[in-house]
mmCIF file of C-alpha atoms in Angstrom:
data_model
loop_
_atom_site.group_PDB
_atom_site.id
_atom_site.type_symbol
_atom_site.label_atom_id
_atom_site.label_comp_id
_atom_site.label_asym_id
_atom_site.label_seq_id
_atom_site.Cartn_x
_atom_site.Cartn_y
_atom_site.Cartn_z
ATOM 1 C CA MET A 21 40.560 22.751 -12.496
ATOM 2 C CA SER A 22 41.945 25.357 -10.083
ATOM 3 C CA ASP A 23 42.124 24.913 -6.313
ATOM 4 C CA GLY A 24 39.667 27.759 -5.918
ATOM 5 C CA LYS A 25 36.848 25.923 -7.661
ATOM 6 C CA ARG A 26 35.361 22.462 -7.591
ATOM 7 C CA ASN A 27 32.362 21.367 -9.632
ATOM 8 C CA GLY A 28 32.198 24.899 -10.957
ATOM 9 C CA GLN A 29 31.649 26.484 -7.515
ATOM 10 C CA PRO A 30 33.781 29.147 -5.777
ATOM 11 C CA LYS A 31 35.865 27.940 -2.825
ATOM 12 C CA GLN A 32 33.975 30.243 -0.460
ATOM 13 C CA GLN A 33 30.678 28.602 -1.440
ATOM 14 C CA GLN A 34 32.202 25.134 -0.939
ATOM 15 C CA ASN A 35 33.279 26.086 2.570
ATOM 16 C CA GLN A 36 29.739 27.189 3.365
ATOM 17 C CA LYS A 37 28.428 23.806 2.266
ATOM 18 C CA ARG A 38 31.103 22.007 4.329
ATOM 19 C CA LYS A 39 29.942 23.847 7.431
ATOM 20 C CA LYS A 40 26.567 22.149 7.022
ATOM 21 C CA VAL A 41 27.959 18.635 6.679
ATOM 22 C CA THR A 42 28.265 17.949 10.418
ATOM 23 C CA LYS A 43 24.650 18.823 11.060
ATOM 24 C CA LEU A 44 23.334 17.099 7.948
ATOM 25 C CA HIS A 45 25.253 13.887 8.545
ATOM 26 C CA ASN A 46 24.257 13.386 12.151
ATOM 27 C CA LYS A 47 23.780 9.625 12.413
ATOM 28 C CA THR A 48 21.433 9.939 15.370
ATOM 29 C CA PRO A 49 19.770 13.343 15.055
ATOM 30 C CA PRO A 50 17.562 14.587 17.882
ATOM 31 C CA PRO A 51 13.809 14.530 17.318
ATOM 32 C CA PRO A 52 13.266 17.306 14.770
ATOM 33 C CA THR A 53 11.362 20.455 15.555
ATOM 34 C CA ILE A 54 9.805 22.778 13.031
ATOM 35 C CA GLU A 55 12.824 25.070 13.347
ATOM 36 C CA ASP A 56 15.245 22.162 12.834
ATOM 37 C CA ILE A 57 13.423 21.031 9.728
ATOM 38 C CA GLU A 58 13.349 24.538 8.291
ATOM 39 C CA ASP A 59 17.131 24.606 8.699
ATOM 40 C CA ILE A 60 17.723 21.097 7.356
ATOM 41 C CA VAL A 61 15.323 21.337 4.408
ATOM 42 C CA PRO A 62 15.551 24.736 2.743
ATOM 43 C CA SER A 63 12.058 25.857 1.832
ATOM 44 C CA SER A 64 12.781 26.109 -1.859
ATOM 45 C CA PHE A 65 15.108 25.521 -4.742
ATOM 46 C CA THR A 66 16.126 28.588 -6.681
ATOM 47 C CA GLU A 67 13.947 29.479 -9.637
ATOM 48 C CA ASP A 68 16.748 28.473 -11.990
ATOM 49 C CA GLU A 69 17.250 25.114 -10.221
ATOM 50 C CA THR A 70 13.535 24.397 -10.341
ATOM 51 C CA HIS A 71 13.318 25.136 -14.059
ATOM 52 C CA LYS A 72 16.355 22.991 -14.883
ATOM 53 C CA MET A 73 15.162 20.084 -12.750
ATOM 54 C CA ARG A 74 11.729 20.073 -14.358
ATOM 55 C CA GLU A 75 13.218 20.180 -17.822
ATOM 56 C CA SER A 76 15.823 17.483 -17.158
ATOM 57 C CA LEU A 77 13.472 15.147 -15.331
ATOM 58 C CA LEU A 78 10.687 15.348 -17.926
ATOM 59 C CA LYS A 79 13.123 14.834 -20.791
ATOM 60 C CA TRP A 80 14.550 11.785 -19.023
ATOM 61 C CA TYR A 81 11.067 10.449 -18.287
ATOM 62 C CA ASP A 82 9.919 10.803 -21.887
ATOM 63 C CA LEU A 83 12.849 8.650 -22.978
ATOM 64 C CA ASN A 84 12.965 6.137 -20.125
ATOM 65 C CA ARG A 85 9.489 5.642 -18.700
ATOM 66 C CA ARG A 86 8.482 2.051 -18.162
ATOM 67 C CA ASP A 87 5.737 0.653 -20.370
ATOM 68 C CA LEU A 88 2.967 0.109 -17.827
ATOM 69 C CA PRO A 89 -0.683 -0.593 -18.694
ATOM 70 C CA TRP A 90 -2.091 2.283 -16.615
ATOM 71 C CA ARG A 91 0.016 4.948 -18.316
ATOM 72 C CA ARG A 92 -1.022 6.988 -21.314
ATOM 73 C CA LEU A 93 1.442 8.649 -23.640
ATOM 74 C CA ASN A 94 -0.682 11.697 -24.394
ATOM 75 C CA HIS A 95 -1.556 14.406 -21.902
ATOM 76 C CA THR A 96 -4.957 15.584 -20.759
ATOM 77 C CA SER A 97 -6.562 17.822 -23.387
ATOM 78 C CA LYS A 98 -9.695 19.903 -23.439
ATOM 79 C CA GLU A 99 -10.955 17.814 -26.361
ATOM 80 C CA GLU A 100 -11.254 14.688 -24.229
ATOM 81 C CA ASP A 101 -14.844 13.993 -23.253
ATOM 82 C CA GLN A 102 -15.867 13.329 -19.684
ATOM 83 C CA SER A 103 -16.180 9.568 -20.142
ATOM 84 C CA GLU A 104 -12.556 9.319 -21.310
ATOM 85 C CA LEU A 105 -11.390 11.386 -18.367
ATOM 86 C CA ASP A 106 -13.386 9.242 -15.950
ATOM 87 C CA THR A 107 -12.025 6.036 -17.479
ATOM 88 C CA ARG A 108 -8.470 7.277 -17.154
ATOM 89 C CA ALA A 109 -9.033 8.548 -13.612
ATOM 90 C CA TYR A 110 -10.526 5.185 -12.660
ATOM 91 C CA GLY A 111 -7.493 3.362 -14.096
ATOM 92 C CA VAL A 112 -5.097 5.651 -12.224
ATOM 93 C CA TRP A 113 -7.050 5.125 -9.017
ATOM 94 C CA VAL A 114 -7.022 1.331 -9.291
ATOM 95 C CA SER A 115 -3.330 1.201 -10.181
ATOM 96 C CA GLU A 116 -2.218 3.560 -7.417
ATOM 97 C CA VAL A 117 -4.152 1.634 -4.771
ATOM 98 C CA MET A 118 -2.718 -1.670 -5.999
ATOM 99 C CA LEU A 119 0.804 -0.239 -6.033
ATOM 100 C CA GLN A 120 0.665 0.627 -2.345
ATOM 101 C CA GLN A 121 2.838 -1.959 -0.556
ATOM 102 C CA THR A 122 3.081 -4.084 -3.740
ATOM 103 C CA ARG A 123 5.767 -4.405 -6.427
ATOM 104 C CA VAL A 124 5.054 -3.096 -9.925
ATOM 105 C CA GLN A 125 5.646 -6.444 -11.647
ATOM 106 C CA THR A 126 3.130 -8.111 -9.350
ATOM 107 C CA VAL A 127 0.532 -5.401 -9.909
ATOM 108 C CA ILE A 128 0.580 -5.560 -13.730
ATOM 109 C CA GLY A 129 -1.229 -8.901 -13.942
ATOM 110 C CA TYR A 130 -3.752 -7.995 -11.254
ATOM 111 C CA TYR A 131 -4.451 -4.640 -12.882
ATOM 112 C CA ASN A 132 -5.078 -6.185 -16.298
ATOM 113 C CA ARG A 133 -7.440 -8.811 -14.885
ATOM 114 C CA TRP A 134 -9.248 -6.193 -12.799
ATOM 115 C CA MET A 135 -9.797 -3.821 -15.731
ATOM 116 C CA GLU A 136 -10.969 -6.676 -17.923
ATOM 117 C CA LYS A 137 -13.599 -7.651 -15.347
ATOM 118 C CA TRP A 138 -14.567 -4.126 -14.249
ATOM 119 C CA PRO A 139 -13.540 -1.706 -17.038
ATOM 120 C CA THR A 140 -15.363 1.287 -15.541
ATOM 121 C CA ILE A 141 -16.278 2.546 -12.111
ATOM 122 C CA HIS A 142 -19.908 1.656 -12.854
ATOM 123 C CA HIS A 143 -18.976 -1.998 -13.347
ATOM 124 C CA LEU A 144 -17.025 -2.020 -10.083
ATOM 125 C CA ALA A 145 -19.907 -0.421 -8.190
ATOM 126 C CA GLN A 146 -22.122 -3.381 -9.140
ATOM 127 C CA ALA A 147 -19.679 -5.961 -7.765
ATOM 128 C CA THR A 148 -20.055 -7.448 -4.308
ATOM 129 C CA LEU A 149 -17.287 -7.123 -1.747
ATOM 130 C CA GLU A 150 -16.810 -10.902 -1.904
ATOM 131 C CA GLU A 151 -16.190 -10.665 -5.670
ATOM 132 C CA VAL A 152 -13.741 -7.812 -5.156
ATOM 133 C CA ASN A 153 -11.881 -9.688 -2.421
ATOM 134 C CA GLU A 154 -11.697 -12.774 -4.622
ATOM 135 C CA MET A 155 -10.046 -10.730 -7.371
ATOM 136 C CA TRP A 156 -7.653 -9.277 -4.773
ATOM 137 C CA VAL A 157 -6.400 -12.621 -3.436
ATOM 138 C CA GLY A 158 -2.606 -12.581 -3.349
ATOM 139 C CA LEU A 159 -2.157 -8.806 -3.128
ATOM 140 C CA GLY A 160 -2.722 -8.637 0.623
ATOM 141 C CA TYR A 161 -3.841 -5.612 2.622
ATOM 142 C CA TYR A 162 -7.491 -6.315 1.769
ATOM 143 C CA ARG A 163 -8.576 -3.038 3.258
ATOM 144 C CA ARG A 164 -7.435 -1.461 -0.015
ATOM 145 C CA ALA A 165 -9.904 -3.576 -1.978
ATOM 146 C CA ARG A 166 -12.727 -2.695 0.396
ATOM 147 C CA PHE A 167 -12.028 1.014 0.027
ATOM 148 C CA LEU A 168 -12.042 0.717 -3.774
ATOM 149 C CA SER A 169 -15.414 -1.014 -3.606
ATOM 150 C CA GLU A 170 -16.895 1.491 -1.158
ATOM 151 C CA GLY A 171 -15.481 4.433 -3.078
ATOM 152 C CA ALA A 172 -16.913 3.232 -6.383
ATOM 153 C CA LYS A 173 -20.373 2.767 -4.877
ATOM 154 C CA LYS A 174 -20.258 6.251 -3.333
ATOM 155 C CA ILE A 175 -19.181 7.933 -6.581
ATOM 156 C CA VAL A 176 -21.807 6.137 -8.673
ATOM 157 C CA ALA A 177 -24.521 6.898 -6.109
ATOM 158 C CA GLU A 178 -23.592 10.583 -6.332
ATOM 159 C CA GLY A 179 -23.713 10.814 -10.120
ATOM 160 C CA GLY A 180 -20.902 8.619 -11.407
ATOM 161 C CA ARG A 181 -18.321 11.359 -11.984
ATOM 162 C CA ILE A 182 -14.918 10.894 -10.379
ATOM 163 C CA PRO A 183 -13.953 14.148 -8.608
ATOM 164 C CA GLU A 184 -11.280 16.174 -10.383
ATOM 165 C CA THR A 185 -9.616 17.993 -7.488
ATOM 166 C CA VAL A 186 -7.624 16.853 -4.478
ATOM 167 C CA SER A 187 -10.064 18.442 -2.043
ATOM 168 C CA ALA A 188 -13.033 16.612 -3.573
ATOM 169 C CA LEU A 189 -11.195 13.311 -3.974
ATOM 170 C CA ARG A 190 -10.235 13.330 -0.291
ATOM 171 C CA LYS A 191 -13.918 12.873 0.568
ATOM 172 C CA ILE A 192 -13.959 9.417 -1.038
ATOM 173 C CA PRO A 193 -13.380 6.482 1.375
ATOM 174 C CA GLY A 194 -9.780 5.329 1.367
ATOM 175 C CA ILE A 195 -8.399 8.171 -0.769
ATOM 176 C CA GLY A 196 -5.669 10.049 1.086
ATOM 177 C CA ASP A 197 -3.314 12.835 0.067
ATOM 178 C CA TYR A 198 -1.109 10.623 -2.087
ATOM 179 C CA THR A 199 -3.860 8.891 -4.078
ATOM 180 C CA ALA A 200 -5.814 12.131 -4.455
ATOM 181 C CA GLY A 201 -2.732 13.907 -5.784
ATOM 182 C CA ALA A 202 -1.998 11.097 -8.235
ATOM 183 C CA ILE A 203 -5.534 11.011 -9.654
ATOM 184 C CA ALA A 204 -5.907 14.800 -9.812
ATOM 185 C CA SER A 205 -2.543 15.434 -11.471
ATOM 186 C CA ILE A 206 -2.296 12.432 -13.804
ATOM 187 C CA ALA A 207 -5.913 12.253 -14.945
ATOM 188 C CA PHE A 208 -7.102 15.855 -14.624
ATOM 189 C CA ASN A 209 -3.874 17.880 -14.884
ATOM 190 C CA GLU A 210 -4.312 19.632 -11.537
ATOM 191 C CA VAL A 211 -1.010 21.189 -10.478
ATOM 192 C CA VAL A 212 -0.524 19.329 -7.205
ATOM 193 C CA PRO A 213 2.360 17.236 -5.830
ATOM 194 C CA VAL A 214 2.521 13.539 -5.050
ATOM 195 C CA VAL A 215 4.747 12.203 -2.280
ATOM 196 C CA ASP A 216 5.388 8.494 -1.805
ATOM 197 C CA GLY A 217 8.410 6.595 -0.525
ATOM 198 C CA ASN A 218 10.266 7.023 -3.809
ATOM 199 C CA VAL A 219 9.702 10.783 -3.814
ATOM 200 C CA VAL A 220 10.750 11.066 -0.163
ATOM 201 C CA ARG A 221 14.007 9.273 -0.927
ATOM 202 C CA ALA A 222 14.758 11.435 -3.982
ATOM 203 C CA ILE A 223 14.053 14.720 -2.190
ATOM 204 C CA ALA A 224 15.927 13.604 0.935
ATOM 205 C CA ARG A 225 19.026 13.072 -1.197
ATOM 206 C CA LEU A 226 18.578 16.202 -3.285
ATOM 207 C CA LYS A 227 18.447 18.222 -0.062
ATOM 208 C CA ALA A 228 20.639 15.899 2.076
ATOM 209 C CA VAL A 229 17.921 15.601 4.699
ATOM 210 C CA SER A 230 19.112 13.788 7.813
ATOM 211 C CA ALA A 231 15.826 14.100 9.710
ATOM 212 C CA ASN A 232 13.550 11.097 10.204
ATOM 213 C CA PRO A 233 11.560 10.785 6.939
ATOM 214 C CA LYS A 234 8.614 9.279 8.808
ATOM 215 C CA ASP A 235 8.256 12.205 11.200
ATOM 216 C CA SER A 236 5.053 14.137 10.494
ATOM 217 C CA VAL A 237 6.786 17.518 10.413
ATOM 218 C CA THR A 238 9.437 16.230 8.012
ATOM 219 C CA ILE A 239 6.779 14.753 5.750
ATOM 220 C CA LYS A 240 5.048 18.136 5.541
ATOM 221 C CA ARG A 241 8.323 19.664 4.427
ATOM 222 C CA PHE A 242 8.690 17.029 1.707
ATOM 223 C CA TRP A 243 5.223 17.894 0.445
ATOM 224 C CA LYS A 244 6.170 21.566 0.398
ATOM 225 C CA VAL A 245 9.327 20.919 -1.625
ATOM 226 C CA ALA A 246 7.455 18.602 -4.016
ATOM 227 C CA ALA A 247 4.776 21.258 -4.511
ATOM 228 C CA GLN A 248 7.422 23.758 -5.528
ATOM 229 C CA LEU A 249 8.993 21.348 -8.018
ATOM 230 C CA VAL A 250 5.867 20.078 -9.805
ATOM 231 C CA ASP A 251 5.684 21.246 -13.407
ATOM 232 C CA PRO A 252 2.690 23.557 -14.030
ATOM 233 C CA PHE A 253 2.173 22.338 -17.595
ATOM 234 C CA ARG A 254 2.723 18.598 -17.124
ATOM 235 C CA PRO A 255 2.022 17.936 -13.433
ATOM 236 C CA GLY A 256 0.971 14.321 -13.906
ATOM 237 C CA ASP A 257 4.006 13.416 -15.978
ATOM 238 C CA PHE A 258 6.314 15.244 -13.589
ATOM 239 C CA ASN A 259 4.914 13.426 -10.559
ATOM 240 C CA GLN A 260 5.297 10.098 -12.330
ATOM 241 C CA ALA A 261 8.818 11.078 -13.387
ATOM 242 C CA LEU A 262 9.860 11.841 -9.813
ATOM 243 C CA MET A 263 8.384 8.548 -8.596
ATOM 244 C CA GLU A 264 10.031 6.726 -11.505
ATOM 245 C CA LEU A 265 13.365 8.299 -10.586
ATOM 246 C CA GLY A 266 13.105 6.952 -7.048
ATOM 247 C CA ALA A 267 11.970 3.526 -8.220
ATOM 248 C CA THR A 268 14.561 2.925 -10.949
ATOM 249 C CA VAL A 269 17.551 5.251 -10.417
ATOM 250 C CA CYS A 270 17.577 6.747 -6.920
ATOM 251 C CA THR A 271 16.999 3.339 -5.344
ATOM 252 C CA PRO A 272 17.382 2.544 -1.625
ATOM 253 C CA LEU A 273 20.617 0.528 -1.718
ATOM 254 C CA ASN A 274 22.336 0.945 -5.092
ATOM 255 C CA PRO A 275 21.470 4.303 -6.645
ATOM 256 C CA SER A 276 22.719 4.896 -10.188
ATOM 257 C CA CYS A 277 23.954 8.436 -9.638
ATOM 258 C CA SER A 278 25.800 8.513 -12.964
ATOM 259 C CA MET A 279 22.477 7.917 -14.735
ATOM 260 C CA CYS A 280 20.495 10.452 -12.713
ATOM 261 C CA PRO A 281 19.132 13.383 -14.751
ATOM 262 C CA VAL A 282 19.218 15.715 -11.731
ATOM 263 C CA SER A 283 22.501 14.642 -10.134
ATOM 264 C CA GLU A 284 24.019 18.106 -10.560
ATOM 265 C CA HIS A 285 21.423 19.391 -8.087
ATOM 266 C CA CYS A 286 21.960 16.597 -5.525
ATOM 267 C CA LEU A 287 23.453 17.836 -2.261
ATOM 268 C CA ALA A 288 23.917 14.295 -0.913
ATOM 269 C CA LEU A 289 26.058 13.437 -3.935
ATOM 270 C CA LEU A 290 28.103 16.618 -3.508
ATOM 271 C CA ILE A 291 28.721 15.881 0.177
ATOM 272 C CA SER A 292 29.738 12.284 -0.580
ATOM 273 C CA ARG A 293 32.330 13.542 -3.054
ATOM 274 C CA GLU A 294 33.812 15.916 -0.497
ATOM 275 C CA ASP A 295 33.678 13.568 2.505
ATOM 276 C CA ASN A 296 34.667 9.929 2.031
ATOM 277 C CA SER A 297 32.850 8.935 5.216
ATOM 278 C CA VAL A 298 29.532 9.923 3.659
ATOM 279 C CA VAL A 299 27.632 7.992 0.994
ATOM 280 C CA VAL A 300 24.460 8.925 -0.833
ATOM 281 C CA THR A 301 22.582 6.041 0.767
ATOM 282 C CA ASP A 302 23.047 7.679 4.176
ATOM 283 C CA TYR A 303 20.038 9.742 3.120
ATOM 284 C CA PRO A 304 17.333 9.486 4.206
ATOM 285 C CA ILE A 305 18.225 8.066 7.620
ATOM 286 C CA LYS A 306 16.949 4.595 8.332
ATOM 287 C CA GLY A 307 14.117 4.420 10.814
ATOM 288 C CA VAL A 308 14.131 1.880 13.614
ATOM 289 C CA LYS A 309 12.245 -1.204 12.500
ATOM 290 C CA VAL A 310 9.425 -2.277 14.751
ATOM 291 C CA LYS A 311 9.957 -5.823 15.961
ATOM 292 C CA GLN A 312 7.317 -8.237 14.730
ATOM 293 C CA ARG A 313 4.872 -9.479 17.316
ATOM 294 C CA CYS A 314 4.620 -13.269 17.629
ATOM 295 C CA ASP A 315 1.049 -14.567 17.769
ATOM 296 C CA PHE A 316 -0.340 -18.099 17.899
ATOM 297 C CA SER A 317 -3.617 -19.327 16.469
ATOM 298 C CA ALA A 318 -5.593 -22.569 16.426
ATOM 299 C CA VAL A 319 -7.552 -23.127 13.208
ATOM 300 C CA CYS A 320 -10.211 -25.800 12.861
ATOM 301 C CA VAL A 321 -11.359 -26.969 9.431
ATOM 302 C CA VAL A 322 -14.905 -28.107 10.222
ATOM 303 C CA GLU A 323 -16.388 -30.512 7.679
ATOM 304 C CA ILE A 324 -20.090 -31.271 8.110
ATOM 305 C CA GLN A 325 -21.083 -34.528 6.443
ATOM 306 C CA GLY A 326 -24.548 -34.744 4.960
ATOM 307 C CA ALA A 327 -25.052 -30.982 5.052
ATOM 308 C CA GLN A 328 -26.615 -30.802 1.589
ATOM 309 C CA GLN A 329 -28.933 -33.674 2.454
ATOM 310 C CA ILE A 330 -30.105 -31.842 5.561
ATOM 311 C CA LEU A 331 -30.791 -28.714 3.523
ATOM 312 C CA GLU A 332 -32.455 -30.151 0.426
ATOM 313 C CA GLY A 333 -33.138 -33.771 1.211
ATOM 314 C CA ASN A 334 -31.174 -35.067 -1.753
ATOM 315 C CA GLN A 335 -27.622 -36.280 -2.277
ATOM 316 C CA CYS A 336 -25.271 -36.392 0.679
ATOM 317 C CA VAL A 337 -22.596 -33.733 0.197
ATOM 318 C CA SER A 338 -20.235 -32.302 2.788
ATOM 319 C CA GLU A 339 -19.892 -28.592 3.439
ATOM 320 C CA PHE A 340 -17.329 -26.612 5.370
ATOM 321 C CA LEU A 341 -17.947 -24.064 8.066
ATOM 322 C CA LEU A 342 -16.692 -20.519 7.451
ATOM 323 C CA ILE A 343 -16.926 -17.530 9.736
ATOM 324 C CA LYS A 344 -16.691 -13.904 8.690
ATOM 325 C CA ARG A 345 -14.111 -11.734 10.419
ATOM 326 C CA PRO A 346 -15.065 -8.351 11.924
ATOM 327 C CA ASN A 347 -15.284 -5.397 9.536
ATOM 328 C CA GLU A 348 -12.350 -3.677 11.226
ATOM 329 C CA GLY A 349 -8.848 -4.857 12.012
ATOM 330 C CA LEU A 350 -6.604 -7.483 10.462
ATOM 331 C CA LEU A 351 -8.125 -9.186 7.369
ATOM 332 C CA ALA A 352 -11.328 -7.215 7.958
ATOM 333 C CA GLY A 353 -14.486 -8.697 6.469
ATOM 334 C CA LEU A 354 -12.851 -11.839 5.085
ATOM 335 C CA TRP A 355 -14.134 -15.382 5.536
ATOM 336 C CA GLU A 356 -12.024 -17.962 7.348
ATOM 337 C CA PHE A 357 -12.180 -21.343 9.025
ATOM 338 C CA PRO A 358 -13.001 -21.074 12.743
ATOM 339 C CA SER A 359 -9.898 -19.814 14.524
ATOM 340 C CA VAL A 360 -8.893 -18.807 18.025
ATOM 341 C CA LEU A 361 -5.960 -16.662 19.108
ATOM 342 C CA LEU A 362 -3.946 -18.432 21.798
ATOM 343 C CA ASP A 363 -2.028 -16.923 24.694
ATOM 344 C CA GLY A 364 1.110 -18.655 23.456
ATOM 345 C CA GLU A 365 2.255 -22.036 22.227
ATOM 346 C CA ALA A 366 -0.303 -24.626 23.308
ATOM 347 C CA ASP A 367 -0.476 -28.403 23.182
ATOM 348 C CA TRP A 368 -3.066 -30.387 21.244
ATOM 349 C CA PHE A 369 -5.487 -30.758 24.154
ATOM 350 C CA ALA A 370 -5.397 -27.061 25.044
ATOM 351 C CA ARG A 371 -6.116 -26.162 21.420
ATOM 352 C CA ILE A 372 -9.075 -28.562 21.304
ATOM 353 C CA GLU A 373 -10.569 -26.931 24.384
ATOM 354 C CA ALA A 374 -10.071 -23.465 22.908
ATOM 355 C CA ILE A 375 -11.747 -24.419 19.614
ATOM 356 C CA ASN A 376 -14.616 -26.229 21.347
ATOM 357 C CA GLY A 377 -15.261 -23.184 23.505
ATOM 358 C CA PHE A 378 -15.272 -20.921 20.446
ATOM 359 C CA LEU A 379 -17.693 -23.121 18.470
ATOM 360 C CA LYS A 380 -20.030 -23.370 21.440
ATOM 361 C CA GLN A 381 -19.963 -19.643 22.155
ATOM 362 C CA ILE A 382 -20.370 -18.405 18.575
ATOM 363 C CA LEU A 383 -22.553 -21.109 17.008
ATOM 364 C CA ARG A 384 -23.907 -23.047 19.974
ATOM 365 C CA LEU A 385 -22.200 -26.014 18.347
ATOM 366 C CA ASN A 386 -20.846 -28.505 20.878
ATOM 367 C CA PRO A 387 -18.944 -31.307 19.118
ATOM 368 C CA LYS A 388 -19.083 -33.449 22.257
ATOM 369 C CA LYS A 389 -22.852 -33.290 22.816
ATOM 370 C CA THR A 390 -24.869 -31.978 19.849
ATOM 371 C CA CYS A 391 -23.368 -34.047 17.039
ATOM 372 C CA HIS A 392 -21.226 -37.072 16.241
ATOM 373 C CA ILE A 393 -17.472 -36.632 15.740
ATOM 374 C CA VAL A 394 -16.460 -38.767 12.747
ATOM 375 C CA LEU A 395 -12.821 -37.685 12.760
ATOM 376 C CA ARG A 396 -10.630 -35.216 14.609
ATOM 377 C CA GLU A 397 -6.929 -34.982 13.845
ATOM 378 C CA GLU A 398 -4.017 -32.598 13.645
ATOM 379 C CA VAL A 399 -3.185 -31.535 10.101
ATOM 380 C CA GLY A 400 -0.016 -29.558 10.714
ATOM 381 C CA GLU A 401 1.281 -26.096 11.421
ATOM 382 C CA PHE A 402 2.684 -23.184 9.433
ATOM 383 C CA VAL A 403 3.879 -19.617 9.892
ATOM 384 C CA HIS A 404 2.241 -16.674 8.132
ATOM 385 C CA VAL A 405 4.174 -13.409 8.188
ATOM 386 C CA PHE A 406 2.369 -10.073 8.089
ATOM 387 C CA SER A 407 4.186 -6.738 8.056
ATOM 388 C CA HIS A 408 3.986 -6.459 11.853
ATOM 389 C CA ILE A 409 2.961 -9.946 13.020
ATOM 390 C CA ARG A 410 4.540 -13.378 12.812
ATOM 391 C CA LEU A 411 1.582 -15.727 13.170
ATOM 392 C CA LYS A 412 2.108 -19.404 13.935
ATOM 393 C CA VAL A 413 -0.978 -21.383 12.968
ATOM 394 C CA TYR A 414 -1.923 -24.856 14.228
ATOM 395 C CA VAL A 415 -4.436 -26.593 11.956
ATOM 396 C CA GLU A 416 -6.798 -29.440 12.802
ATOM 397 C CA LEU A 417 -9.540 -31.224 10.840
ATOM 398 C CA LEU A 418 -12.870 -31.854 12.549
ATOM 399 C CA VAL A 419 -15.424 -33.983 10.673
ATOM 400 C CA LEU A 420 -18.950 -33.894 12.128
ATOM 401 C CA LYS A 421 -22.170 -35.724 11.401
ATOM 402 C CA GLY A 422 -25.647 -35.277 12.777
ATOM 403 C CA VAL A 423 -25.500 -31.486 13.048
ATOM 404 C CA THR A 424 -28.928 -30.006 13.793
ATOM 405 C CA ASN A 425 -30.877 -27.947 11.265
ATOM 406 C CA ASP A 426 -30.596 -24.845 13.473
ATOM 407 C CA LEU A 427 -26.995 -24.369 12.406
ATOM 408 C CA PHE A 428 -27.906 -24.246 8.718
ATOM 409 C CA LYS A 429 -30.703 -21.774 9.243
ATOM 410 C CA LYS A 430 -27.957 -19.260 10.042
ATOM 411 C CA ARG A 431 -26.505 -19.634 6.534
ATOM 412 C CA ASN A 432 -27.607 -16.194 5.354
ATOM 413 C CA LYS A 433 -27.128 -14.442 8.688
ATOM 414 C CA LYS A 434 -23.621 -13.066 8.665
ATOM 415 C CA PRO A 435 -21.110 -13.571 10.191
ATOM 416 C CA TYR A 436 -21.858 -17.243 10.702
ATOM 417 C CA LEU A 437 -21.738 -19.436 7.621
ATOM 418 C CA GLY A 438 -20.463 -19.447 4.089
ATOM 419 C CA ASN A 439 -19.816 -22.062 1.448
ATOM 420 C CA VAL A 440 -16.449 -23.283 0.271
#
């Protein structure tokens, strides 16, 4: 290879690319403006680049796609009846919601169990939120399950047809740009892009984007580039191929550039070959992680002896007190043992006072005066880690007897009582 060319490019063109390296590889770039982003992310690939990338990526995907239960090998055809389209759209919807914040291998089992229990949107619409939450246990982020339930009920109430376009899908509770694009392109062949974390990473490296990938202006640019790339004949497969590329090849820490079907178009790879101080994983830049907040909570497992006898006058069976959380916020709408957030670490006596005050305020239940305390003891403590909160939980067991009938009359008046 002559000195005048490298990777098949004239020396003059290489020099032009080198001039961009300093700006692209700024470790601490200033907050991007629209003008900055326009400079950093060119608005389009060339027509020839776009055609080659579509062709290469789809060919690679056809040979290497993972065998996942929500994928179909054939494409949408005019011969498919509406029920088949709706069934596929429903499956795509469920899978994409489950895949948010959850690993693929974890989702597979949940997806199969879900589709076995509720094979169509009509079956899901008949389920209660408690049933849906029970099926969701272990996936976390329960708001996703609630939105699926609410969305199914809305669609069935309005005729039972899942909308086929992004604009119509966006009107369904919990369906944002990403999920709408996935359903519309994969199930209904609408030529629209899909941008998730995997797509952001792939495009950031293809274009050597050094701007913050979480910045709203940058995200809009990613959507614009993805919209230009999406294949007009196989939009659903192309979107899945680009996501698959980010998930299996263009990974965060150890990308397999030698296996990448579009590596010849990757500016980050080109820069890394010309500048030893640059590596592909420099793109996209890493955002500053938000430090987890430390919270403390006192939880009281309240066992009421003789509860069944009070209710029905027969055998003496204990029941446990559950309280429903608010419909908004962390763990919205879920049932839990009575719990109180503490100002910080607290001793046993301070926690008892906090729990007693809570029970008295919410249920007019005063363990000291309105019933007999059979047993009260510390059970232990544990730490539960959420994405943004590190919650230390102190657990106690409180066994009561002689609780008045008034408490049990609240059984069907949420948010007070539920059975274990």
